CSV table of C-alpha atoms in Angstrom, one decimal:
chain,number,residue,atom,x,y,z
E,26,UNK,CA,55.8,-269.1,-54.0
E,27,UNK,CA,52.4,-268.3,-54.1
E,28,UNK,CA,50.9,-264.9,-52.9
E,29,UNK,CA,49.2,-265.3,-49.5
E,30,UNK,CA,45.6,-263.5,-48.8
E,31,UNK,CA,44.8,-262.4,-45.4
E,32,UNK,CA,41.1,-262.5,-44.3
E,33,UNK,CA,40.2,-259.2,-42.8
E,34,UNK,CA,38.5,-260.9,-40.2
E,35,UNK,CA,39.7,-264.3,-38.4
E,36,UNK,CA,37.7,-266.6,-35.8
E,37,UNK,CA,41.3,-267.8,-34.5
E,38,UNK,CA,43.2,-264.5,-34.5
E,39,UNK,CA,42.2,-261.0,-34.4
E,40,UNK,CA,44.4,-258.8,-37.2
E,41,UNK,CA,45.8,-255.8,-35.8
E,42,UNK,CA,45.5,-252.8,-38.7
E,43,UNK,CA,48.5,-250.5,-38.9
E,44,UNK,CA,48.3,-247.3,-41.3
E,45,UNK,CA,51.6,-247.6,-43.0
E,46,UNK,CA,52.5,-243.5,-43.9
E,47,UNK,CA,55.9,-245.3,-46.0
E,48,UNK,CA,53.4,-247.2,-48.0
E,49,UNK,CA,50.7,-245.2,-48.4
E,50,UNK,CA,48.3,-248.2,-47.4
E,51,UNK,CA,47.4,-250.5,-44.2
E,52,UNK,CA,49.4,-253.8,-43.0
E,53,UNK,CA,47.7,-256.2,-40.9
E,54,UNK,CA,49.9,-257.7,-38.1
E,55,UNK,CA,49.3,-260.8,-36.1
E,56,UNK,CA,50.8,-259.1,-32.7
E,57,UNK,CA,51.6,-255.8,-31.0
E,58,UNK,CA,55.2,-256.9,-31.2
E,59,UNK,CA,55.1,-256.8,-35.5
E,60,UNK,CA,53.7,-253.4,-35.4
E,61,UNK,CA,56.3,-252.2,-33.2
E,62,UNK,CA,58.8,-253.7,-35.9
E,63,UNK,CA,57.0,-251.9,-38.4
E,64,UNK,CA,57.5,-248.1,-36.4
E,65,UNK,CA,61.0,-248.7,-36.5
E,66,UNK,CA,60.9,-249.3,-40.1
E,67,UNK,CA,58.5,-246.1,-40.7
E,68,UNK,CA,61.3,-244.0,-39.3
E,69,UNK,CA,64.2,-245.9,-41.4
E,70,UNK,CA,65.3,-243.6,-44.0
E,71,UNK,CA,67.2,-246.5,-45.8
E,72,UNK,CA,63.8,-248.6,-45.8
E,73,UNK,CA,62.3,-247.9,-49.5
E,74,UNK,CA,58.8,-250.2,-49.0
E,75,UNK,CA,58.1,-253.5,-47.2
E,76,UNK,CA,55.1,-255.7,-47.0
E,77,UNK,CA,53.7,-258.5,-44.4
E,78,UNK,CA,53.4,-261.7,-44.6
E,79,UNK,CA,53.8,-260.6,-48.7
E,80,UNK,CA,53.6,-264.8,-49.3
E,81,UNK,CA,54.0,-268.6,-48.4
E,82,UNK,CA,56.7,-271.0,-49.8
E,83,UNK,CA,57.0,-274.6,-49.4
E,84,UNK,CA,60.2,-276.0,-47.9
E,85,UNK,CA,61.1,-279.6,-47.2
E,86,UNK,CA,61.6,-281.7,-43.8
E,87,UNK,CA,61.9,-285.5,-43.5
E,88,UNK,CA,60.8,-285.6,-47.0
E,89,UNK,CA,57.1,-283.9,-46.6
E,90,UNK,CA,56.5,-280.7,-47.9
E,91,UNK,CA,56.1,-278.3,-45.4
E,92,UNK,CA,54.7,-274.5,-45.7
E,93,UNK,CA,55.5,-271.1,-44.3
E,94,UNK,CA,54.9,-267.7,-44.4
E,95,UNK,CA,57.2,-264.8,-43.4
E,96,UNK,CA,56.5,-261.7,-41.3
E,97,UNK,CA,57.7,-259.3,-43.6
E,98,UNK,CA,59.5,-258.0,-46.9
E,99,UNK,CA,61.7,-255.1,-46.9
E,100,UNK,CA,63.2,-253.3,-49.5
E,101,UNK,CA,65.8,-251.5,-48.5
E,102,UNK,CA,68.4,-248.9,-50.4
E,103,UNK,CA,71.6,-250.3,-49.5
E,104,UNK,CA,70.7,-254.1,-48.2
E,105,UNK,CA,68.3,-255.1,-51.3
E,106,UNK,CA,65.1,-257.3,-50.7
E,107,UNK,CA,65.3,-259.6,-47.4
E,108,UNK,CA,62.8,-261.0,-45.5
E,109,UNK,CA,62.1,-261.4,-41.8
E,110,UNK,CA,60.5,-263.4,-39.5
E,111,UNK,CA,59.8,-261.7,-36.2
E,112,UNK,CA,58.9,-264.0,-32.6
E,113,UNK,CA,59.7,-264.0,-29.2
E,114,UNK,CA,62.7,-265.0,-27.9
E,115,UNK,CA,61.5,-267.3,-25.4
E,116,UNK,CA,59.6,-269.1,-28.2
E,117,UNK,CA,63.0,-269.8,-30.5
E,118,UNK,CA,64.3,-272.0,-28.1
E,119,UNK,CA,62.9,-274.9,-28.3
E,120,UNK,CA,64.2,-278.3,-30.5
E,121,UNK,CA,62.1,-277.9,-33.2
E,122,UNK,CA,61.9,-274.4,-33.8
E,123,UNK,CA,66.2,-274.3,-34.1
E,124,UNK,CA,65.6,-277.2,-36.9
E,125,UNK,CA,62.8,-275.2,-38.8
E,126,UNK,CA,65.0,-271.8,-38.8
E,127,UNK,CA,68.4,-273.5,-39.6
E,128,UNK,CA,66.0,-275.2,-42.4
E,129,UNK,CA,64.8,-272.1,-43.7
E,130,UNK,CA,67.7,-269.8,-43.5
E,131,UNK,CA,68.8,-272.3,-45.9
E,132,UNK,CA,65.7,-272.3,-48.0
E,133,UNK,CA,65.5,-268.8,-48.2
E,134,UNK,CA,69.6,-268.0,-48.9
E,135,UNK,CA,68.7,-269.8,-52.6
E,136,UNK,CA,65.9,-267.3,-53.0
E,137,UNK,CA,67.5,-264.2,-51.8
E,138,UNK,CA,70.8,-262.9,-51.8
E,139,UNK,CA,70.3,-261.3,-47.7
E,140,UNK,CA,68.1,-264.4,-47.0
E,141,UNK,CA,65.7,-264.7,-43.9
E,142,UNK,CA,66.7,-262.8,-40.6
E,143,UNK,CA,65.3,-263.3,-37.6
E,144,UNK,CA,64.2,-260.6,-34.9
E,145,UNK,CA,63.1,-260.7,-31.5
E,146,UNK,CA,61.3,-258.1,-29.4
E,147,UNK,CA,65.5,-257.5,-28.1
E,148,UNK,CA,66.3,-255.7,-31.4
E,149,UNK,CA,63.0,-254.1,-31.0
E,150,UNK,CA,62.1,-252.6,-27.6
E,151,UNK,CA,65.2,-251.3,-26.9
E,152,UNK,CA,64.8,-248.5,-23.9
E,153,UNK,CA,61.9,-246.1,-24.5
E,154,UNK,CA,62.4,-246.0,-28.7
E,155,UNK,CA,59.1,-247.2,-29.6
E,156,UNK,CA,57.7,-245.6,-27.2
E,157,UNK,CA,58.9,-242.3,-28.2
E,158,UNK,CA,58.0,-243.5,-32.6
E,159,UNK,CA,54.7,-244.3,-31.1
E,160,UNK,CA,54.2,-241.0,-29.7
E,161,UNK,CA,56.0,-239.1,-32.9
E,162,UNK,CA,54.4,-241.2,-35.8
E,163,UNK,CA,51.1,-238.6,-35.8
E,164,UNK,CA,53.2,-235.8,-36.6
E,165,UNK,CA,55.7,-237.6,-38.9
E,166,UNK,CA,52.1,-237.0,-41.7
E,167,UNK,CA,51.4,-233.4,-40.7
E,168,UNK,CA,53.1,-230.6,-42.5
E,169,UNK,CA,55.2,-227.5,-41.0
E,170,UNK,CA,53.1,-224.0,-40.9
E,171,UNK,CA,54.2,-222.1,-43.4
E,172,UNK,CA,55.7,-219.6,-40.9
E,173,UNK,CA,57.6,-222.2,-39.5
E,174,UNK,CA,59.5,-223.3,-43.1
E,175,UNK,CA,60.3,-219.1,-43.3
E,176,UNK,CA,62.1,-219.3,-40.0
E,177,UNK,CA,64.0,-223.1,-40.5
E,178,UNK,CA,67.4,-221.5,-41.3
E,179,UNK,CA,67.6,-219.5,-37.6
E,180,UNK,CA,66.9,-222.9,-35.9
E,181,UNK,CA,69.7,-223.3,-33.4
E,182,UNK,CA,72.1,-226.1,-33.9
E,183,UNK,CA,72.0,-227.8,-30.3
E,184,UNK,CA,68.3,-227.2,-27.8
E,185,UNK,CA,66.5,-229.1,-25.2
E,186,UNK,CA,63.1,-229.6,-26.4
E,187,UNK,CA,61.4,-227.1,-23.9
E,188,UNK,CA,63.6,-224.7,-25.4
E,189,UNK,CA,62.4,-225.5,-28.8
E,190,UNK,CA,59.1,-225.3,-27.7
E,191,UNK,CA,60.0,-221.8,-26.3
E,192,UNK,CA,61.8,-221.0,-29.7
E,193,UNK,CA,58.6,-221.9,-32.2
E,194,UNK,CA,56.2,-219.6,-30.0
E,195,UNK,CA,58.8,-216.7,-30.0
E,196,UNK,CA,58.9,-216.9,-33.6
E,197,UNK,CA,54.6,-217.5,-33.7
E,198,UNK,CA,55.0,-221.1,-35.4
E,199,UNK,CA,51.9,-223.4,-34.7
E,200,UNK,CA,51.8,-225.7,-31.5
E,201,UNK,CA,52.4,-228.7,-33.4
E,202,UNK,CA,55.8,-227.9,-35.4
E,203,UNK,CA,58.1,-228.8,-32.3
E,204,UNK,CA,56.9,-232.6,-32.4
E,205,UNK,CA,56.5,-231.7,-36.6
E,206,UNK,CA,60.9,-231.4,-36.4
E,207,UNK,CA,61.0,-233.8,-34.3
E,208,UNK,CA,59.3,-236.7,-36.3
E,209,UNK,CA,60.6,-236.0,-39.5
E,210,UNK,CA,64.5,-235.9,-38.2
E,211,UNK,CA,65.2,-232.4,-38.2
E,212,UNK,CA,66.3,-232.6,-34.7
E,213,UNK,CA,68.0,-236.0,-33.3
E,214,UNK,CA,68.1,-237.4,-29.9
E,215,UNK,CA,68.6,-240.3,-27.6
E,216,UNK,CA,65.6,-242.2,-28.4
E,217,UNK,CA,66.4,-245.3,-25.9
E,218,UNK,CA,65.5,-242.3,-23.3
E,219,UNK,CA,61.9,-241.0,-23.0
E,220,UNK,CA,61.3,-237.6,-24.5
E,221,UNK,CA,61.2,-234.5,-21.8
E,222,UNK,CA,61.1,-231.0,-21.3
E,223,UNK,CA,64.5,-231.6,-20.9
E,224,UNK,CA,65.7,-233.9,-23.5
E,225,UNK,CA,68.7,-232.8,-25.9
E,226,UNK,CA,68.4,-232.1,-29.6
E,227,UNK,CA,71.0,-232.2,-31.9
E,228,UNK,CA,70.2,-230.6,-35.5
E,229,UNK,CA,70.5,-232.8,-38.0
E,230,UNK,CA,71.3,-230.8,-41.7
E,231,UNK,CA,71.0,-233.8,-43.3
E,232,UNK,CA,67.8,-234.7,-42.8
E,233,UNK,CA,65.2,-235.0,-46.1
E,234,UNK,CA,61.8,-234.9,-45.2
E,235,UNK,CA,60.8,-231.8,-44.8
């Protein structure tokens, strides 16, 4: 296995720059459908760290060496270290690219115990989620006004979200703390459905991050 280096810049394909907040660092991405991946792994509680394309490894077919690199390297609480490899489903069907999975998936159960799992944009864009990460992943960084953290014990266990927007200016919190609970799980809510005035929230007790 050897560590693969990424060129900032490339003539053949443009690197898309995503600001992990989990990591505390950038990730470059070949496509807009990895750093949709990557939101959902931002707001995965369970997911400790992860890296892309974190190196290459050689793997053998017909008797040539053969090399790849995958998408990604998560290290997860419960699941340990797996890697993934994410495409398009209407590019997995082909011949050859059932041979080279069912090749690696071997390859890669003798170098990790969860192996190599394979995602399409179907476990991905499922409804309106990433669309409602992409529009909460500002505010998961930003930090509650302080009058806002004084009044957290009165918020109500079940709201629509205009009513928590009603709710943080009765009790003079700043603008921003209603998308603030919202990004960092204090409130859950269908996120397959787009966010509204008149979207339910659920409180959620457990929730760690703020």
């Amino acid at each position: 296995m050897k560590p693969r280096k990424i060129p900032r810049h490339s003539k053949v394909m443009a690197r898309i720059h995503f600001h992990s907040q989990k990591n505390d660092s950038t990730r470059f991405c070949d496509s807009e459908l990895e750093v949709a991946r990557l939101l959902l792994l931002e707001f995965e509680d369970d997911v400790i760290a992860y890296n892309t394309q974190p190196a290459s490894f050689t793997y053998l077919v017909n008797g040539k060496n053969r090399r790849y690199t995958p998408d990604l390297i998560i290290s997860h609480k419960h699941k340990g270290v797996y890697f993934e490899e994410i495409k398009p489903k209407d590019k997995l069907g082909s011949q050859k690219n059932i041979e080279k999975f069912d090749i690696l998936s071997k390859a890669f159960a003798a170098i990790s115990d969860n192996g190599l799992k394979l995602v399409t944009e179907e476990q991905i864009y499922v409804g309106s989620t990433i669309a409602n990460l992409k529009k909460l992943y500002h505010y998961r960084s930003l930090t509650l006004s302080e009058q806002c953290q004084q009044v957290l014990q009165e918020l109500p266990a079940r709201i629509t979200y205009c009513g928590l927007i009603s709710w943080a200016e009765s009790h003079q919190c700043h603008v921003y703390d209603p998308m603030i609970l919202l990004a960092n799980r204090c409130y859950t809510f269908d996120l397959t459905c787009m966010l509204s005035p008149l979207t339910h929230l659920e409180r959620s007790y457990g929730s760690t991050n703020l």
